[in-house]
mmCIF file of C-alpha atoms and ligand atoms in Angstrom:
data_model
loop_
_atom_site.group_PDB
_atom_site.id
_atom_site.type_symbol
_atom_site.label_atom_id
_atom_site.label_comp_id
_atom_site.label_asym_id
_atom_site.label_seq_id
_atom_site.Cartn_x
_atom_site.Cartn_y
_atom_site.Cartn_z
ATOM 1 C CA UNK A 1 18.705 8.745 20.255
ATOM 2 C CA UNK A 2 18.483 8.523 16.327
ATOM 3 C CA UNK A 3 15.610 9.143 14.965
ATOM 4 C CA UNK A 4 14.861 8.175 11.326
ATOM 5 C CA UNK A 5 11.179 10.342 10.119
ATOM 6 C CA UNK A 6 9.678 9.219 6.932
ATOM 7 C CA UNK A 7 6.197 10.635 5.367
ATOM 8 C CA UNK A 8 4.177 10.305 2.464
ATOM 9 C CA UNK A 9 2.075 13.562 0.773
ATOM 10 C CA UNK A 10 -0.543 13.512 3.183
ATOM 11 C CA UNK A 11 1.681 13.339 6.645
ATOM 12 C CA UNK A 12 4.324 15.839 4.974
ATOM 13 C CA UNK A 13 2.599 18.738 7.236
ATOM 14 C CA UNK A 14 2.549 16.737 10.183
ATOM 15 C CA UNK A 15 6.278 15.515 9.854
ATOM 16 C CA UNK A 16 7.671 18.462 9.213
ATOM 17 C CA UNK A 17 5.775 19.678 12.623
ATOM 18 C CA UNK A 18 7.464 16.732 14.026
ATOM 19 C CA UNK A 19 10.780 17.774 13.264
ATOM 20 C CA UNK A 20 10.434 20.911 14.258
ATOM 21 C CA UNK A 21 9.216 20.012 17.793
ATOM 22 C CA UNK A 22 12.295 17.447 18.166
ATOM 23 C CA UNK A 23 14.859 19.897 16.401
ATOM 24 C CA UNK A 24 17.462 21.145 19.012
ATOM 25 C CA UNK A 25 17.062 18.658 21.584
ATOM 26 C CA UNK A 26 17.974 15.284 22.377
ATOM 27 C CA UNK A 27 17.581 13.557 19.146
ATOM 28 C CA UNK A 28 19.755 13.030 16.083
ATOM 29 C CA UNK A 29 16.867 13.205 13.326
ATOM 30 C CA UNK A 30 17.759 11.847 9.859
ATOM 31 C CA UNK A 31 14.402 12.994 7.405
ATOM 32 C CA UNK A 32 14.067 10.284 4.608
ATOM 33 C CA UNK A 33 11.449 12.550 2.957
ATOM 34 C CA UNK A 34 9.237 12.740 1.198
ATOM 35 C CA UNK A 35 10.220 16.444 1.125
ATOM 36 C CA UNK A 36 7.173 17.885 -0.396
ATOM 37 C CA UNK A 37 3.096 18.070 -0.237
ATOM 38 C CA UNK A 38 3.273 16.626 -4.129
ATOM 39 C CA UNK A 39 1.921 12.972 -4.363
ATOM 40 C CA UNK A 40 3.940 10.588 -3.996
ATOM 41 C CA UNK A 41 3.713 7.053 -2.933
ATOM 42 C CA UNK A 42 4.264 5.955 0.975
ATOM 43 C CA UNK A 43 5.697 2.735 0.343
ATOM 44 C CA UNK A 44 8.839 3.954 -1.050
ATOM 45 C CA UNK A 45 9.367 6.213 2.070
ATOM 46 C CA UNK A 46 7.802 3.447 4.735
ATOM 47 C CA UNK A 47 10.305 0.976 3.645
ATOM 48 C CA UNK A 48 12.730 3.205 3.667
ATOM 49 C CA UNK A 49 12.854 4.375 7.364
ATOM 50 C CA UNK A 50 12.041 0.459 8.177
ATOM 51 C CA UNK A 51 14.864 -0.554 6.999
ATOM 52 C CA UNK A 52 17.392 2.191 8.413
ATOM 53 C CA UNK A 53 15.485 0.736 11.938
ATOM 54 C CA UNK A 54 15.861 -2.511 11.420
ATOM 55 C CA UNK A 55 19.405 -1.846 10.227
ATOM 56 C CA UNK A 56 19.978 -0.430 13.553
ATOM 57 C CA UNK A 57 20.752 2.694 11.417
ATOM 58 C CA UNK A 58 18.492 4.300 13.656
ATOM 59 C CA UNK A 59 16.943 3.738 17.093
ATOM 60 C CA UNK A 60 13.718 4.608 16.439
ATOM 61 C CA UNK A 61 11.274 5.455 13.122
ATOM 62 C CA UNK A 62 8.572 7.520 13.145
ATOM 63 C CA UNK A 63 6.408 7.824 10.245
ATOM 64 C CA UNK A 64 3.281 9.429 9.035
ATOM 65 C CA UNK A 65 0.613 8.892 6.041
ATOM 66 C CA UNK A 66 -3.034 9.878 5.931
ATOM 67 C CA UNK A 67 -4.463 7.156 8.141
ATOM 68 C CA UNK A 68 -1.213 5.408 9.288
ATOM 69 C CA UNK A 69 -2.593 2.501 8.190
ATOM 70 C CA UNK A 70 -0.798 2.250 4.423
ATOM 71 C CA UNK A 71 2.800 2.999 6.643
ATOM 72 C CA UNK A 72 1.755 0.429 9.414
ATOM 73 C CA UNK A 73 1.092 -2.166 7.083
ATOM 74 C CA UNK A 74 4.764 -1.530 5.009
ATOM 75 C CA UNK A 75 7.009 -1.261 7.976
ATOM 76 C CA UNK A 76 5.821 -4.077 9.245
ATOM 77 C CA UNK A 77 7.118 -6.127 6.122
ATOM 78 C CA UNK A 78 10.255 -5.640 7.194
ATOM 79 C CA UNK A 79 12.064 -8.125 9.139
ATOM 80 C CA UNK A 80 12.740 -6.337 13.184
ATOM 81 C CA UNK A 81 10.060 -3.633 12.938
ATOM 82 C CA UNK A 82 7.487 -3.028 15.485
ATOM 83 C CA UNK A 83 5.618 -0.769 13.958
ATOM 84 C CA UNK A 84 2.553 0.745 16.064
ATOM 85 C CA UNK A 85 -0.263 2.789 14.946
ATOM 86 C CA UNK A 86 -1.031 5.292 17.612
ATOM 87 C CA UNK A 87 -4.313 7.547 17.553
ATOM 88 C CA UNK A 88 -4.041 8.270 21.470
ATOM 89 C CA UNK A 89 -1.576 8.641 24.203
ATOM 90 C CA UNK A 90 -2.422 5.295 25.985
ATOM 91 C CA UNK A 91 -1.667 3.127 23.137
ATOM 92 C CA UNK A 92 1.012 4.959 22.282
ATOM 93 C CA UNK A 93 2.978 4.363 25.709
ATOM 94 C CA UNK A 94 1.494 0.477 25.631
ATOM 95 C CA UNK A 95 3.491 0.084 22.097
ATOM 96 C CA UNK A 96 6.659 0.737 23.849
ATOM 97 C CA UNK A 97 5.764 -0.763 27.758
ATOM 98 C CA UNK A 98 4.605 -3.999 25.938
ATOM 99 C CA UNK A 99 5.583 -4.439 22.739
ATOM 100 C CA UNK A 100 8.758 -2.727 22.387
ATOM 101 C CA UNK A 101 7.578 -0.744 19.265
ATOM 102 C CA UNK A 102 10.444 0.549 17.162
ATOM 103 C CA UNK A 103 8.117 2.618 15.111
ATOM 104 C CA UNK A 104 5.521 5.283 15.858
ATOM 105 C CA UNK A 105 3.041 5.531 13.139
ATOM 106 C CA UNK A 106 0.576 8.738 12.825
ATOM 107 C CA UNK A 107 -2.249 9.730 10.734
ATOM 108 C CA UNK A 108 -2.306 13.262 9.859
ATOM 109 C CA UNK A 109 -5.849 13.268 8.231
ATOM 110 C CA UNK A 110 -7.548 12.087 11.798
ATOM 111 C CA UNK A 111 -4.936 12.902 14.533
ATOM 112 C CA UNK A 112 -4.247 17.129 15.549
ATOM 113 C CA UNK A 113 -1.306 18.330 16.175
ATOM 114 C CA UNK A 114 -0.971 18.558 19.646
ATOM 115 C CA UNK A 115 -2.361 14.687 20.140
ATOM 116 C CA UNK A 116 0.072 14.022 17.863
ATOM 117 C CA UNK A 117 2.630 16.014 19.968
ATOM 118 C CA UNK A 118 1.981 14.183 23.206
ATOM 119 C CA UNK A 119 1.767 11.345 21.451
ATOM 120 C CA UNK A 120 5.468 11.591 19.949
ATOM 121 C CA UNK A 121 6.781 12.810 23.308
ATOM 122 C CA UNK A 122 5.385 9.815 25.177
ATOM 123 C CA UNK A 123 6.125 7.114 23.007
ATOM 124 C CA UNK A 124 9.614 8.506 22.994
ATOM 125 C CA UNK A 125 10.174 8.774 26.487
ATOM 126 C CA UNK A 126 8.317 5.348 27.210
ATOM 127 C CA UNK A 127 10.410 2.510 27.961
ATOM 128 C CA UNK A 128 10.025 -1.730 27.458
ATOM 129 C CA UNK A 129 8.940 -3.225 30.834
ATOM 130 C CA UNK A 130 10.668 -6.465 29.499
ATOM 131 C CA UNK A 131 9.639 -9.398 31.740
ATOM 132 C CA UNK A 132 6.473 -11.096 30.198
ATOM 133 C CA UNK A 133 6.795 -8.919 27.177
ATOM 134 C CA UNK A 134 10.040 -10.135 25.907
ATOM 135 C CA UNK A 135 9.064 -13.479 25.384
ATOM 136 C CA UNK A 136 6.069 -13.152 23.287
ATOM 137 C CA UNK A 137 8.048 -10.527 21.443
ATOM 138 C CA UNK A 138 10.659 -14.073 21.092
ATOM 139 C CA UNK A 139 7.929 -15.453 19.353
ATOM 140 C CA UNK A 140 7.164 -13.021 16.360
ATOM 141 C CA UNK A 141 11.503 -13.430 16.021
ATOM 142 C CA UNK A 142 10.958 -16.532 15.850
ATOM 143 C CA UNK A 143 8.416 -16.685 13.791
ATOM 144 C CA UNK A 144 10.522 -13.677 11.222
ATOM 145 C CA UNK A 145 13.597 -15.996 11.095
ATOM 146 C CA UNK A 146 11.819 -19.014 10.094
ATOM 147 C CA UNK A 147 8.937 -17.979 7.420
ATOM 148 C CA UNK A 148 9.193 -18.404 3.583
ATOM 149 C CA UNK A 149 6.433 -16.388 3.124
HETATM 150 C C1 RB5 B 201 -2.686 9.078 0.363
HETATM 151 O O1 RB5 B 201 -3.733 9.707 -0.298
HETATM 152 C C2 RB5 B 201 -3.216 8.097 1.391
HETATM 153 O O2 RB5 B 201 -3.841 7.041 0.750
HETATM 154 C C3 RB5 B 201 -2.092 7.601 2.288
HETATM 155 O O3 RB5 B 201 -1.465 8.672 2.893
HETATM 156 C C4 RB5 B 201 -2.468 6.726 3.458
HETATM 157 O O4 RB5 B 201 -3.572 7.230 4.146
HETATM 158 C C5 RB5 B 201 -2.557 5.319 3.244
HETATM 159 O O5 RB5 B 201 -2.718 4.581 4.227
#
């Protein structure tokens, strides 16, 4: 699976513990940066690992900020991208079962590292029921190919 990891500043720490706990395993992991604790701005790395998803340059995005809110509300800009803001295992695995979530989101300021661990490891291994899902997933498509604004 290839993995494209993106960060601002204040989820450097936590992506770089990220890669480290992927590294040597399953996953092809491409690091968009940023590749640094100096302050720096997360929409220019959130689009960034959006896009390679939504490109299908990548299977999967995970990305990290301070709350996971600034990267939540970038990625999901971006035309394809399910991006979903986990703070617990539960949601995490929903994201995937239900909603087919191309991107995992994490907030190093409020989430440890070992939630953030399981959380990684479940979301990855989760898979899309499909079924009832796919259809309203249909419906934000539809809604993406049609909107002007
Ligand atoms: C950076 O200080 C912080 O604002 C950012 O990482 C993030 O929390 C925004 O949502």
């Amino acid at each position: 699976m290839k993995i494209a990891i993106g960060s601002d500043h204040a989820g450097f720490e936590l992506k770089e513990y990220i890669k480290q706990l992927l590294a040597g395993g399953d996953y092809d992991i491409t690091d968009y940066g940023t590749h640094s604790p100096q302050s720096v701005d997360y929409p220019d790395y959130g689009f960034k690992v959006a896009q390679v998803v939504a490109s299908g340059d990548a299977d999967r995005g995970i990305l990290v900020c301070g709350t996971g809110i600034g990267m939540s509300i970038v990625a999901n800009k971006v035309k394809g991208v399910r991006a979903a803001l986990a703070f617990d295992i539960y949601t995490a695995v929903q994201s995937r079962a239900h909603l087919d979530a191309n991107i995992l989101v994490l907030a190093e300021r409020v989430t440890g590292k070992g939630l953030a661990e399981e959380i990684v490891r479940s979301w990855l291994s989760a898979e899309f029921e499909g079924g009832r899902h796919s259809s309203r997933i249909a419906k934000i498509e539809a809604f993406e190919k049609n909107r002007d604004r």
